[in-house]
Short mmCIF file of C-alpha atoms in Angstrom, two decimals:
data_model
loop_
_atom_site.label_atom_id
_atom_site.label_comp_id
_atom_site.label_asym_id
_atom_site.label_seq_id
_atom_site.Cartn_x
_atom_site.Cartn_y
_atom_site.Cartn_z
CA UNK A 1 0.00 0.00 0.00
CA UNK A 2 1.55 3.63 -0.95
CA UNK A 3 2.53 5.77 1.95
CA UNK A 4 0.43 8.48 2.65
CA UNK A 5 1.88 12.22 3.95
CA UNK A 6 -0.82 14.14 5.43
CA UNK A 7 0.40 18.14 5.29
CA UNK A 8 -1.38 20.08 7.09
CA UNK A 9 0.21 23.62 6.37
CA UNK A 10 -0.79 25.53 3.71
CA UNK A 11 -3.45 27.54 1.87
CA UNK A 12 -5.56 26.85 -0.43
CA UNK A 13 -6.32 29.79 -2.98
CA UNK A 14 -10.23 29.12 -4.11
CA UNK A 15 -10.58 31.51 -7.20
CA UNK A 16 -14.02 31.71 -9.18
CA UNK A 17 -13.68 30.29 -12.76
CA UNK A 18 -12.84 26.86 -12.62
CA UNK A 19 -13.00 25.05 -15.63
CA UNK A 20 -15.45 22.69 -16.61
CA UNK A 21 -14.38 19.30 -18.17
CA UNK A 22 -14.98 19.93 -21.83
CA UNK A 23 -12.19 19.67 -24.43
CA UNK A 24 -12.69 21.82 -27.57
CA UNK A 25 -10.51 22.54 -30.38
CA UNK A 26 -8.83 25.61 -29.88
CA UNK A 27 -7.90 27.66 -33.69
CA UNK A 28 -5.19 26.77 -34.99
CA UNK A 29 -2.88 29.44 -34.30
CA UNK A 30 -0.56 31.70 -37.19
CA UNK A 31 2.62 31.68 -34.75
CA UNK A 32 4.29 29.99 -32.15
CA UNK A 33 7.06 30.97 -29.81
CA UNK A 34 9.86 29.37 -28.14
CA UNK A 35 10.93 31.64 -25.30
CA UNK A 36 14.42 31.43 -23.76
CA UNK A 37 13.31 33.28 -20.85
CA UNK A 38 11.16 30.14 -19.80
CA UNK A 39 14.43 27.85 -19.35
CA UNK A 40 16.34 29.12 -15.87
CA UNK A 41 20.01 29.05 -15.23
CA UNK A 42 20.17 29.45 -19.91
CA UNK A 43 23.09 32.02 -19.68
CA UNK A 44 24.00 32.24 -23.15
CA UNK A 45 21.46 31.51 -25.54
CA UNK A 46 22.68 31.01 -29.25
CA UNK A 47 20.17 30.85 -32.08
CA UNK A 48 21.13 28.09 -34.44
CA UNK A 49 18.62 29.63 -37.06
CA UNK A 50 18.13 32.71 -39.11
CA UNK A 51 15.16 34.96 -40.24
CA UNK A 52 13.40 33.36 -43.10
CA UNK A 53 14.36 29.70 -42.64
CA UNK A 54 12.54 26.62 -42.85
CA UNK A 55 11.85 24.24 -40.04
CA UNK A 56 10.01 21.15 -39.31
CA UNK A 57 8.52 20.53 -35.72
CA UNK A 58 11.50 19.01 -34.02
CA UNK A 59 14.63 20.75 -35.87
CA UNK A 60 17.11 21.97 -32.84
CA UNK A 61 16.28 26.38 -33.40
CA UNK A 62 18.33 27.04 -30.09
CA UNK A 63 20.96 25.39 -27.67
CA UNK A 64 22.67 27.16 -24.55
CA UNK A 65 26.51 27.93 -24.91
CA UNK A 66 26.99 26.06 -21.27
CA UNK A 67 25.01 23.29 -22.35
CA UNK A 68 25.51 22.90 -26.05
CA UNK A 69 24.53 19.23 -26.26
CA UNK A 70 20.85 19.67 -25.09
CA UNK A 71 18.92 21.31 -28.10
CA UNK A 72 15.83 23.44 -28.08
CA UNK A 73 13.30 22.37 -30.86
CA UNK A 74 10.65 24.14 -33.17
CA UNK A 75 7.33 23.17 -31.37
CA UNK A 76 5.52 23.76 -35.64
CA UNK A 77 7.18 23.30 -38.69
CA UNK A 78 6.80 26.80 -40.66
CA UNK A 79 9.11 29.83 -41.33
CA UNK A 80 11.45 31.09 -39.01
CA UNK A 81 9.78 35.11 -39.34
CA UNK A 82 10.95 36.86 -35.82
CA UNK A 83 14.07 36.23 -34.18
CA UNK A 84 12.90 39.20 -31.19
CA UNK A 85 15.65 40.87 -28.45
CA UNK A 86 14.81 43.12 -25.87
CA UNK A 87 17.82 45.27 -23.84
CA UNK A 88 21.02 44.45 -24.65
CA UNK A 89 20.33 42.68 -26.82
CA UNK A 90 18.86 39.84 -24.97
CA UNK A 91 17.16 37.37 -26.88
CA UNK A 92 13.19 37.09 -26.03
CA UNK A 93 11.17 35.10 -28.44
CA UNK A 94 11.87 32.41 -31.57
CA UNK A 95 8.65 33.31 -33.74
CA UNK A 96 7.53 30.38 -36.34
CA UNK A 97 4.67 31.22 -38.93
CA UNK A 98 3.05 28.08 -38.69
CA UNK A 99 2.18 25.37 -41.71
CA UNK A 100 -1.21 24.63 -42.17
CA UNK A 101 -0.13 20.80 -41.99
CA UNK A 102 2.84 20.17 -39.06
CA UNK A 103 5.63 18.28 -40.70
CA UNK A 104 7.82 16.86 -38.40
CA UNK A 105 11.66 15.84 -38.02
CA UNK A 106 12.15 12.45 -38.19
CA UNK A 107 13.24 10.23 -35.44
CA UNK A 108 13.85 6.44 -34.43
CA UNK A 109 10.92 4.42 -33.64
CA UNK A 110 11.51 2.03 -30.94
CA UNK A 111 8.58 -0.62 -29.48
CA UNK A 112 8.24 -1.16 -25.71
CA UNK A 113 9.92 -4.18 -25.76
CA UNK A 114 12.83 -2.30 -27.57
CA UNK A 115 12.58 0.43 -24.93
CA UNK A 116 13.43 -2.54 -21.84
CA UNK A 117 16.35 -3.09 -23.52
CA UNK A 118 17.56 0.04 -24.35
CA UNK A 119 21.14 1.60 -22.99
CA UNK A 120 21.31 5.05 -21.44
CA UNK A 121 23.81 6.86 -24.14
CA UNK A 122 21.39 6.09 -26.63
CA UNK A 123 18.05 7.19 -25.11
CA UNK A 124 19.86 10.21 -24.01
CA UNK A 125 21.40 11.11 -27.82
CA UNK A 126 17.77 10.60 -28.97
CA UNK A 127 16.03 13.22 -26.07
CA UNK A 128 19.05 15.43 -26.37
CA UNK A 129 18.29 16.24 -30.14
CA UNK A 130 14.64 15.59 -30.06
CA UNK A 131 13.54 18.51 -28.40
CA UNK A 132 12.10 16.51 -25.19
CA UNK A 133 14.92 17.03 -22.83
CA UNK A 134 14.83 20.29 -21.75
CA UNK A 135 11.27 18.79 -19.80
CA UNK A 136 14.27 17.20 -17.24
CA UNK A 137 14.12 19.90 -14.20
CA UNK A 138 17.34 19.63 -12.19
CA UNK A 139 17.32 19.89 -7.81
CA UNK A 140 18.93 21.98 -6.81
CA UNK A 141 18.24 25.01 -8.48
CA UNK A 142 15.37 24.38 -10.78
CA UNK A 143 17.72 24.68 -13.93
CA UNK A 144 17.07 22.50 -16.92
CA UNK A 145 19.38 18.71 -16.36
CA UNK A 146 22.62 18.42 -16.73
CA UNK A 147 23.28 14.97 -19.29
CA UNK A 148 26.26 14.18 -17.79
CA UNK A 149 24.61 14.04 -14.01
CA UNK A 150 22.90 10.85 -12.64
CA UNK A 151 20.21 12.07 -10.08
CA UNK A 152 19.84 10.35 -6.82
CA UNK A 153 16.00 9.71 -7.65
CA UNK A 154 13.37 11.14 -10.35
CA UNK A 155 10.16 12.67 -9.13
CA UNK A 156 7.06 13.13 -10.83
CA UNK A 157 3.85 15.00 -9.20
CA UNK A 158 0.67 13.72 -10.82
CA UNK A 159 -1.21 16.74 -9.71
CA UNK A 160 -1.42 19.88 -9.04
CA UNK A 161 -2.90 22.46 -6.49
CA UNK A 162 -2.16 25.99 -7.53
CA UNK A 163 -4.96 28.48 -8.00
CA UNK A 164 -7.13 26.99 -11.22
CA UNK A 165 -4.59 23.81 -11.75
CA UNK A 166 -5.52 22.04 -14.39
CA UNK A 167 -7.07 18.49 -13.88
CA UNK A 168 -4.25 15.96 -15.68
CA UNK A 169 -6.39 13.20 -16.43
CA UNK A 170 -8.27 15.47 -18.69
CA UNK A 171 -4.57 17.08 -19.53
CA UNK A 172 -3.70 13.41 -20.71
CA UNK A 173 -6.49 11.93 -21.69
CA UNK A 174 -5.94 8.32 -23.03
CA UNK A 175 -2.05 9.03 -23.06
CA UNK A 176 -1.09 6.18 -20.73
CA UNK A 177 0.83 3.85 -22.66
CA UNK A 178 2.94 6.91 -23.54
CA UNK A 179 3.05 8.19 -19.87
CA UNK A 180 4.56 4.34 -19.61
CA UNK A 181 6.94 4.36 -22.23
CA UNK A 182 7.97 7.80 -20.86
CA UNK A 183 9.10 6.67 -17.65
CA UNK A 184 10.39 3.37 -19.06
CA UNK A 185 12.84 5.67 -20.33
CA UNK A 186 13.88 7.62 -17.07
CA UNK A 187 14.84 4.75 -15.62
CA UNK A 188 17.72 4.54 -17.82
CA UNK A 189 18.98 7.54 -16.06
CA UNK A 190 18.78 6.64 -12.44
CA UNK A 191 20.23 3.75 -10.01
CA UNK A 192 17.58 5.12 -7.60
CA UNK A 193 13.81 5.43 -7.56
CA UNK A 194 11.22 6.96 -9.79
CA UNK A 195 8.72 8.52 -7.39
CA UNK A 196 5.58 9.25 -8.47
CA UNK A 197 3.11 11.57 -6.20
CA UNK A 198 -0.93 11.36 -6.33
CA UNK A 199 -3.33 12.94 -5.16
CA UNK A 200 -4.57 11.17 -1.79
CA UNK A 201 -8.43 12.28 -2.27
CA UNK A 202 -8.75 11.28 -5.70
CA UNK A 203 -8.92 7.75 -7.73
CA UNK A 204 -5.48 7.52 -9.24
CA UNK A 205 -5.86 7.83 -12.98
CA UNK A 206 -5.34 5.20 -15.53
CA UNK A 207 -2.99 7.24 -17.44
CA UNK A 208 -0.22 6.69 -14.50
CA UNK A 209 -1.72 3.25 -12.76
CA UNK A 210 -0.38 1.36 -15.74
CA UNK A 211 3.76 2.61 -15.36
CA UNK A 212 5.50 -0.77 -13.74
CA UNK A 213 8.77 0.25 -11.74
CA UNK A 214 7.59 3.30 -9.76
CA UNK A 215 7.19 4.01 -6.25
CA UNK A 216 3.83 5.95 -5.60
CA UNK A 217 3.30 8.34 -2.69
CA UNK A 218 -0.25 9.54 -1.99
CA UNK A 219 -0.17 13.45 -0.65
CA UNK A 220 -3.24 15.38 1.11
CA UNK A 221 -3.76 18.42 2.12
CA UNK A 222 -3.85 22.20 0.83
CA UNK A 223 -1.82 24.21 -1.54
CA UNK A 224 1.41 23.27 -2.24
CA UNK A 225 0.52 19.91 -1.49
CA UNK A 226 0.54 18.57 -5.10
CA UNK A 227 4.39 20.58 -5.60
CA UNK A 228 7.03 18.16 -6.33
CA UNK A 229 9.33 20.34 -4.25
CA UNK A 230 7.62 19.50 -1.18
CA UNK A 231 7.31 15.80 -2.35
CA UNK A 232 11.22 15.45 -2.65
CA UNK A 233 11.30 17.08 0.70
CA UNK A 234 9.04 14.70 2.52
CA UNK A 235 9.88 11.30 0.54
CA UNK A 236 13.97 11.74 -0.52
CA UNK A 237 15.54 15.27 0.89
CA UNK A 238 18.65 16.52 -1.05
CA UNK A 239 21.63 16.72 1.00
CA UNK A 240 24.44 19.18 -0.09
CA UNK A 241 26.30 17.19 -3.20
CA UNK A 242 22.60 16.02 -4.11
CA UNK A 243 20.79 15.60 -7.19
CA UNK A 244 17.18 14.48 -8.28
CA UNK A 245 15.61 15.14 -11.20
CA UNK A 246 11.84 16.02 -11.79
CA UNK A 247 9.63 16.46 -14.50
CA UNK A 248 5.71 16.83 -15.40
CA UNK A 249 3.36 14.26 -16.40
CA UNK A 250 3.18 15.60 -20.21
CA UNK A 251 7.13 15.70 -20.03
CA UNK A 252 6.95 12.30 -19.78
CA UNK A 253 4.04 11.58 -22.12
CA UNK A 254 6.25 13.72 -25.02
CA UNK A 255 9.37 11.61 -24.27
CA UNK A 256 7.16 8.34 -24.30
CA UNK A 257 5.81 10.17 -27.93
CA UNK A 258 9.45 11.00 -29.34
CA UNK A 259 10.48 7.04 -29.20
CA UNK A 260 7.45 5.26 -29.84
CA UNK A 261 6.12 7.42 -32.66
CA UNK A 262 9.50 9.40 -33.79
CA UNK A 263 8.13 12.75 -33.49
CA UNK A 264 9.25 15.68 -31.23
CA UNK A 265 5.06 15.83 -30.89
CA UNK A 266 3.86 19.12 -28.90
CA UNK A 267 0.29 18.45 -29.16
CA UNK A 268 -0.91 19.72 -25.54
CA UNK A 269 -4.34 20.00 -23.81
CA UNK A 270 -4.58 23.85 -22.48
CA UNK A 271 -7.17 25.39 -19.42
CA UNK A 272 -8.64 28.90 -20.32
CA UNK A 273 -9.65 29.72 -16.61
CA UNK A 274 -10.50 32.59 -14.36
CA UNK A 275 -13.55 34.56 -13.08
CA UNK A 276 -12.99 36.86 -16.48
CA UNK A 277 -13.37 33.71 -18.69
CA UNK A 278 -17.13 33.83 -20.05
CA UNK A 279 -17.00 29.76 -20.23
CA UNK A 280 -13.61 28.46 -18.72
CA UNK A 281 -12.99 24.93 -20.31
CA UNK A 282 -9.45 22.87 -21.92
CA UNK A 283 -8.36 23.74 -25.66
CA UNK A 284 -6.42 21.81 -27.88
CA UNK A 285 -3.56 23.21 -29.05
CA UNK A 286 1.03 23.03 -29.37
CA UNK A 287 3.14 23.95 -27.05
CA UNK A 288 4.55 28.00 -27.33
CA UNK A 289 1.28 28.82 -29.46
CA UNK A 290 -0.21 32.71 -29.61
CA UNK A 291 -3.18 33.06 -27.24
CA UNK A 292 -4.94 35.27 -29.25
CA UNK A 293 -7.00 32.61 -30.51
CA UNK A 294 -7.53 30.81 -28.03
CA UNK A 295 -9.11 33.62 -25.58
CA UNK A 296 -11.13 35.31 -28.75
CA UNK A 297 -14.13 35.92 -27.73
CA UNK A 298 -13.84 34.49 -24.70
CA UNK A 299 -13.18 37.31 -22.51
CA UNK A 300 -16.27 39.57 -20.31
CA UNK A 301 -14.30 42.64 -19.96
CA UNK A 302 -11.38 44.47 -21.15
CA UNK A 303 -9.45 45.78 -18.24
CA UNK A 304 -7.70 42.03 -17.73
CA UNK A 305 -4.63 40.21 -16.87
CA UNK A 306 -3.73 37.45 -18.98
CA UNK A 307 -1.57 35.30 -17.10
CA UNK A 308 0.90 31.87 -18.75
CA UNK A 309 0.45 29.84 -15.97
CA UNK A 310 -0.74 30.20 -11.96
CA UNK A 311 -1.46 33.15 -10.81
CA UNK A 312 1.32 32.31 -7.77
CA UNK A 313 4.11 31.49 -10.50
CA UNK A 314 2.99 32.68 -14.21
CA UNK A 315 4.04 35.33 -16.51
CA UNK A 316 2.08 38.31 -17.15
CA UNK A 317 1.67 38.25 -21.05
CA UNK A 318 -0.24 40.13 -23.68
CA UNK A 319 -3.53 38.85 -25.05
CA UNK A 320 -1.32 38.18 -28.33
CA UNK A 321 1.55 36.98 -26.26
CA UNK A 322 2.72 33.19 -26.35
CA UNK A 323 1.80 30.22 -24.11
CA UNK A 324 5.08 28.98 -22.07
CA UNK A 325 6.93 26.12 -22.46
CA UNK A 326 6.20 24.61 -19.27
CA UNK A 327 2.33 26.00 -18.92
CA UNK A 328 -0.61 23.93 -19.30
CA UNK A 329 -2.86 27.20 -18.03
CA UNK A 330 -4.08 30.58 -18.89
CA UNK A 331 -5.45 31.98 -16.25
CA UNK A 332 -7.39 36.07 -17.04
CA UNK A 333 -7.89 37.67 -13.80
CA UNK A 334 -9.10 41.62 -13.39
CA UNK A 335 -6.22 43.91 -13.66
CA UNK A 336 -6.60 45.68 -10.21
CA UNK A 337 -5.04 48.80 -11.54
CA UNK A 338 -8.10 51.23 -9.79
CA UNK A 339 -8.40 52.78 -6.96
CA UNK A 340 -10.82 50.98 -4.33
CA UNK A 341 -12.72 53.53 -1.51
CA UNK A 342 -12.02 52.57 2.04
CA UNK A 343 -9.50 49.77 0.92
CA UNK A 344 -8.85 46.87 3.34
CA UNK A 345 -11.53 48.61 6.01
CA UNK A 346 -14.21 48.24 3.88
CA UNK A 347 -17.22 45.79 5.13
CA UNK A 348 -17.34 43.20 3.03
CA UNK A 349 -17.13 39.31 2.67
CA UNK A 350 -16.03 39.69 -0.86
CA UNK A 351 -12.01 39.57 0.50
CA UNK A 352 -9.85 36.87 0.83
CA UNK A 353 -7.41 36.95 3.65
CA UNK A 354 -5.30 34.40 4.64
CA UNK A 355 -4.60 36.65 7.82
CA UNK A 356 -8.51 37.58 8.26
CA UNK A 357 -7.63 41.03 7.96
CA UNK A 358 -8.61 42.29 4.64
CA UNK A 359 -12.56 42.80 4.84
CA UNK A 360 -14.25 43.70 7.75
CA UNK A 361 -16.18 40.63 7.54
CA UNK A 362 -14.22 38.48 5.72
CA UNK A 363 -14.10 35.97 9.25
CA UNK A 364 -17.88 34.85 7.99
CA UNK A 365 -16.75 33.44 4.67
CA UNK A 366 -16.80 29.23 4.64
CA UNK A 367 -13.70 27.61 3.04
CA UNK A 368 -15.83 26.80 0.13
CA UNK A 369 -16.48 30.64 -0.89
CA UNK A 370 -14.33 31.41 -4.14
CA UNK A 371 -13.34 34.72 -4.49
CA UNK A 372 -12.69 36.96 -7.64
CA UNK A 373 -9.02 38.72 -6.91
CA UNK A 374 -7.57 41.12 -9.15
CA UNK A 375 -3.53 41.99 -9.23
CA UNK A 376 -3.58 44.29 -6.67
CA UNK A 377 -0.35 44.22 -4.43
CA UNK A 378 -2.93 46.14 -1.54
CA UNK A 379 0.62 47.60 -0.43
CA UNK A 380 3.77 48.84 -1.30
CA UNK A 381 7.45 47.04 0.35
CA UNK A 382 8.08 47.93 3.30
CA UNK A 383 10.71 46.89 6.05
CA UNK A 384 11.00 42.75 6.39
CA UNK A 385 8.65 42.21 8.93
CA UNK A 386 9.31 38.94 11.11
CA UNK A 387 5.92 37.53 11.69
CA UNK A 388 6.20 33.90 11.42
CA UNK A 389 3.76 33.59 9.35
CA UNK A 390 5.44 31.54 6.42
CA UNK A 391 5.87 29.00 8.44
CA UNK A 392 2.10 28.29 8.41
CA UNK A 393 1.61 28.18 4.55
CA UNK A 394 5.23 26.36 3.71
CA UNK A 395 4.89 22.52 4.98
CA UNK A 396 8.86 21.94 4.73
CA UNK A 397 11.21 21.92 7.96
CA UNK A 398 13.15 24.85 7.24
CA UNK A 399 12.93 28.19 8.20
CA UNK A 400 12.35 30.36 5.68
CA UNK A 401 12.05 34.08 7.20
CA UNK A 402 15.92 33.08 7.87
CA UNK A 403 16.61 31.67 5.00
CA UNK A 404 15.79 34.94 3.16
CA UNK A 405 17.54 37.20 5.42
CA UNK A 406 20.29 35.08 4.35
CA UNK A 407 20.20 35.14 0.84
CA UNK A 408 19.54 39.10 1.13
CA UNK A 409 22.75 39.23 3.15
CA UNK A 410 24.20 37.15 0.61
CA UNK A 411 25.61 34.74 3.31
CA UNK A 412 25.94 31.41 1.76
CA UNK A 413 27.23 29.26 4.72
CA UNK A 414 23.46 30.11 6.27
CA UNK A 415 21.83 29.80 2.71
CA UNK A 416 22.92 26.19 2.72
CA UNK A 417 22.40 24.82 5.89
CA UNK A 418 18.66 27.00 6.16
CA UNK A 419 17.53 24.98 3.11
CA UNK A 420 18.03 26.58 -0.11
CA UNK A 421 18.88 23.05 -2.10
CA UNK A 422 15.41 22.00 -1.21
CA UNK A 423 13.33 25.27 -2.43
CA UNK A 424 12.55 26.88 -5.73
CA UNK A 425 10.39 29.88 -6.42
CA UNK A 426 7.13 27.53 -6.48
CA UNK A 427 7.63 26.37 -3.53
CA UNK A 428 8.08 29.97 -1.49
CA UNK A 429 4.96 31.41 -3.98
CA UNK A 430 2.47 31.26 -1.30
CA UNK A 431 5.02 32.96 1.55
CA UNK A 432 5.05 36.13 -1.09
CA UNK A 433 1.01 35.98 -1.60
CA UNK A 434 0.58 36.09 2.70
CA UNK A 435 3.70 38.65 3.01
CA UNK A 436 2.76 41.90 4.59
CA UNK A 437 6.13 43.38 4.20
CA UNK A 438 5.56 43.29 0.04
CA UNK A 439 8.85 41.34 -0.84
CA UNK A 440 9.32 39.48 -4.48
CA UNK A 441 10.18 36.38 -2.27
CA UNK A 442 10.55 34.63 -5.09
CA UNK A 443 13.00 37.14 -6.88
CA UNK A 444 14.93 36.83 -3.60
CA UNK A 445 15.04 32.87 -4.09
CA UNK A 446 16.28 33.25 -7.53
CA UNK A 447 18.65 35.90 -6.57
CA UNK A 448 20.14 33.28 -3.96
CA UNK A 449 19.89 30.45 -6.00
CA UNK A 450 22.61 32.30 -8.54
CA UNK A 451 24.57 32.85 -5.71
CA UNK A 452 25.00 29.41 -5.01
CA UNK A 453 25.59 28.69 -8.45
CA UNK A 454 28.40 31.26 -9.32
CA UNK A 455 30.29 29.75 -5.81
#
């Protein structure tokens, strides 16, 4: 029987505009983006392409100086038409007009049985130009995986409980013997475990029931209870020296795609949620594609965020701006950019407060009551208050008010031993929704994590 871990810190963010189960068949989009700025710890991006070329879905556009051998793929074949830089020259976006008909780079095909008998070197020469690789998430740090590392263990969270999460069952739909053939190939990589973590409260799905080899955890509780950060935390801590890979369910399913069917195959199930979303529901679509189609239409009002991702951990992009690489959700919120009378004072139930004290009478709310939020900060920084709170909404054992007066004092003796190997910004979201003192706690973690990596 799997364990189960019972957490019982946290906080659960209820926001109105959940989606309902349908699927529907987003428009095709005309372009699709690969952003650098989605892969951490890529220091020097080169462009392998030029303006005006053609590629097929699967032909290496990018690779990162430090890490030539792992190659970053077009999601669509079509023509290279926008190679876009910001300051300095920094590169921001890989634009691809898109064919009507995806043709796709060509791969080895390899059956199940094949896959049992497959060697590392070769699985890994066939992820590292196929596009699929970059889905390997390296702890510490949250960089993209080193090849030439073998992680203590491999996790894999089979759910997730961030504000509007997409459901993965509907995500990966009748995917399972790819989701098998997926992790048939990480074990190639590993002497340890692959760890898979479900969802305590719910039936586990079909989709991962049928991988052989894995050790499955159940996990209850609130948000971040379904982050694989606080998984590797409770099941496998990494010691100093450390390292475990992780990686999403549909990271798995692609590399399951790329040897059974030869594609680099970017096909991906979306969520168009929030309370601004007139009917909130899953769209079919590719990886890095323009949003604009997708949210036609679909929007009640103007003034909106558009959000790649949670709203704990996603980019803030325009309504023509480009889905991320790692983002199965688009979540519109209001923008929050007005002034509101009477502010936090005001007598209302409408207010969510973890602390109980925005809202007059936001005590009488049950914990069923979802709430529309906007982007308002409701505050400005202000001097690093020591409250305790984060304690209460971070279910780890380390102390993380510490732990960022470390990294600000950029003392890395006391960033190690306070926990930083064990955290990304994911994982300290929540702390920086519930801070009074207005920090970018997750900035900070970044900003440390950097630290650690230029020692």
């Amino acid at each position: 029987m799997p364990q189960h871990i019972k957490l019982k810190r946290g906080f659960t963010i209820n926001l109105a505009g959940k989606p309902e189960k349908t699927v529907s068949d987003a428009p095709p989009s005309d372009t699709y983006a690969l952003k650098p700025t989605d892969f951490l710890g890529m220091i020097r991006p080169k462009v392998s392409v030029n303006e005006g070329d053609i590629v097929k879905a699967g032909a290496p556009v990018l690779f990162d100086r430090k890490l030539e051998a792992v190659k970053y793929c077009a999601p669509v074949s079509g023509e290279v038409v926008e190679i876009k830089r910001g300051e300095k020259r920094k590169l921001l976006e890989i634009k691809i007009l898109a064919d009507k008909e995806i043709v796709y780079e060509e791969y080895k095909q390899y059956s199940i049985s094949d896959l049992i008998a497959l060697g590392r070197e070769e699985a890994q020469e066939q992820m590292l130009q196929g596009g699929v690789w970059p889905q390997l998430i390296q702890r510490p740090y949250g960089i993209v995986a080193n090849p030439t590392d073998t992680p203590k263990d491999i996790f894999i969270s089979t759910f997730d409980t961030s504000p509007l999460a997409p459901n993965y069952d509907i995500l990966l739909k009748g995917q399972g013997n790819f989701f098998s053939a997926g992790v048939e190939v990480l074990k190639k990589f590993t002497e340890g475990k692959i760890h898979i973590g479900v969802d305590a409260k719910a039936e586990v799905s079909s989709v991962f029931s049928e991988a052989k080899g894995v050790v499955t955890t159940k996990f209850s509780g609130p948000h971040p209870a379904g982050n694989v950060g606080v998984h590797i935390h409770h099941v496998s801590p990494i010691s100093k020296g450390e390292i475990v890979w992780t990686i999403d369910p549909y990271g798995v399913v692609q590399i399951g795609k790329l040897f059974l069917k030869g594609v680099y195959d970017t096909a991906k199930t979306v969520c168009l949620a929030g309370s601004e979303v007139s009917k909130p529901q899953y769209y079919q679509t590719h990886s890095g594609a323009c949003i604009d189609k997708i949210v036609e239409g679909k929007i009640e009002h103007r003034n909106v965020r558009y959000i790649s991702g949670n709203v704990l951990t996603g980019e803030k992009i325009e309504s023509t701006g480009y889905l991320g690489f790692y983002n199965h959700l688009i979540s519109v919120i209001p923008e929050g950019d007005e002034y509101e009378f009477l502010g936090w004072m005001k007598p209302t139930t409408d207010k969510l407060s973890f602390h109980r004290a925005l809202g007059l009478l936001s005590f009488l709310n049950s914990s069923k009551k979802e709430y529309v939020l906007n982007s308002n900060m409701k505050g400005e920084e202000r001097a690093f208050v020591q409250t305790g709170i984060y304690e209460k909404v971070l279910p780890m054992d380390i102390l993380p008010e510490y732990l960022l007066k470390a990294i600000m004092a950029e003392d890395y003796d006391e960033m190690e031993t306070l926990g930083l190997y064990e955290v990304i910004e994911e994982d300290m979201a929540l702390c920086e929704f519930i801070d009074v003192s207005k920090h970018d706690i997750q900035g900070i973690i970044r900003q440390g994590i950097n630290l650690l990596r230029e020692t």
